């Protein structure tokens, strides 16, 4: 039962039933929910908070005979989407702001600015494009976003960059679709339906902290939904569907904290925590205390510590378990206080990328993508994926890849040229990055002239080109953990770790904003005014010259003279002048 | 006599005990409107940061409509630009209607159905007439039926006979009137209230010709609607005068309120609004004084409680069936007896006359005037 009871002094709900493998059948609950918040102070003084909400559901959508009609923790809208469109994996993210890798390090879950959607369909689907079109429309209704603008002109099928993150070693990229909308705005109307997908909504647990006025007043805000099939144990005897809802936010030192390196839950979210979500089996907060332990102050102190190797680094975390009543203390509310003095050294991110447009004028230009390998002695390959809209016509013969001012030939190139108004460019390259170097990829392009109906209502803003994706297995200084444990924190289990010596990293570059030659849309009005004026003045004057005759007009006589004239007419006598 | 009727109200249910016959006048009024569900289509048509007030206008009507009971699934909200998370907004995720940031009409629970470039004339007319592509999600559709009361609110920049969408296209008053006629022919509304807050707004409802339409506008033809007050911290005007006073009026209304349309017509007289608000009720069949505000702005569910038991056994079924059949036949008769509106005959206008004159002139010039006697 989940009725609240008085434990100690605080009203606490009973923790949700733990449903480990084998014990689910009896009362029918086959799903479990975990929530987690990781707080990581960044060395620039900002603070990074990452929420993850995971629902594991022990059911197989792909079996045709099994009709699912009872939804408990897994949201019904997403469940119906999965079964109707035969989706195997779905990843959608909405991001406001750009992740600054050099200042903040690597994020737990990377995402590009705007909206990004990539989906692996099941291989029984016969019309992938039709399913994709309907799926984007349905998702645009669920998330209140303009995802219906995703169509064939901005969808690509990457061959190597987006391998499935869940089960299955599918290699047929005909069942993969990837699209981004760099212009997509993220605001409260996207957060509201996202929060409604959570089992506890925004009423209990960690989701009470998700207040839009604070979340959107930040340097970076990203919310995402990831659905994939996973193994429930090491031998993979049973499979389950995993739904992860993640929210990453970076609060700026100066706008949210007035320049002081003192952060608290109340300062970040304008709320404190009072209880865990009653439907959650685990509800934890991890605070990263690895950097400068003697200068770091954390209130309230907790004895629980946890070590995890994440993103190639061994970090120590203080753990607050919200399912235990003692965490909330005497005041029945938890407000973490973090204070630190002095600077710390940030581990330099090993992989980093930038992109910009060079050139001048509205006819040609050059796209430069710069990838940095900051490892002191190891070289490793990266996969660079570029998806450029058709109106920037790339000249692939001008593609050059240089590292340390020498030509660097990619070992694998997959290029699909664009078709006007049908398909964008897709360029995927496997480039070997030498150690401690900068690799530059340049390609020239020409801007196309669009039809006047294809311009947006504000064409002088410019047109966006989606971010490039750089994916790599970066060699790790610290041995990664390949063991499968049920109690692994969520942030370290998002990306499956296949080998000990490297970890998977995906870096997104900046989106580009290019101006296309834009006609002056006021010209039809101007032309009509000018032509009509010329015709009226010119022809009118000419016509008057030809046809106007002048007549002498007698001035009208005063009244008495007119009467005299009348009498004279009667008499037959000549009239007065 | 002491009336024994009791009023209970929940956020959107208005119960009335019909046991005692003292309340016959109220019960007559109770079932007089004839609608069973409420919809709202709220559209802001302006783009760019300096048109912040149009988004604030639409959101304040959205807020009132939600507060009075219409759920998000019955509201189609169209905002042509994003002001709340605009980079120029000094307080992100907020849209204020009163200066000094007193009232945040954006709130924490808002669902925008059409946003940004999706707000076009075509999408607006498709939403009204229901002709949407099959893959359109439910939240983007106006799924009204012939017992729906619909509130339509438009705001933006307009002129004499047109409303501008996103600075690139326009909708004319004739298109709007035709769209409403399509809705009437398809039985997509029971009664419709149309409110428009733009310059020369009264021109937009001049051409309506479908029944059961009531319209309000913020200014007459030849007048401009003015904006209310700027906020110095945000830097733009926050609301338009008409909608500001409309919001203040609606804040006083609660789900059980008995305020009627005559009170709505008095909102923002010329002394406050500078422009003269106008309204049109000739196409509306009921008396505006008997139409409650909550008939359009709220979603008031009418529940009848009775102490009689109804026996749903097989012996009773045939009479119930015949009653249902009778209702169906009556409805069919009503629908078929409503003739399509006879359009008045107008004499041919200048263009047609000029064309015929030209043709006749050319004919007589070529063939000579003597043929005239063969014509007449």
GROMACS .gro file of C-alpha atoms in nm, chain A residues 118-121 128 156-159 162-163 172-178:
model
   18
  118UNK     CA    1   1.643   0.914  -3.398
  119UNK     CA    2   1.452   0.592  -3.417
  120UNK     CA    3   1.538   0.229  -3.493
  121UNK     CA    4   1.240   0.048  -3.636
  128UNK     CA    5   0.969   0.280  -4.284
  156UNK     CA    6   1.899   1.096  -4.300
  157UNK     CA    7   1.992   0.731  -4.250
  158UNK     CA    8   2.337   0.727  -4.090
  159UNK     CA    9   2.523   0.410  -4.165
  162UNK     CA   10   2.399   0.580  -3.449
  163UNK     CA   11   2.421   0.216  -3.355
  172UNK     CA   12   2.084  -0.261  -4.154
  173UNK     CA   13   2.065   0.113  -4.147
  174UNK     CA   14   1.755   0.118  -4.366
  175UNK     CA   15   1.557   0.085  -4.044
  176UNK     CA   16   1.722   0.384  -3.883
  177UNK     CA   17   1.600   0.741  -3.922
  178UNK     CA   18   1.771   1.049  -3.781
   0.00000   0.00000   0.00000
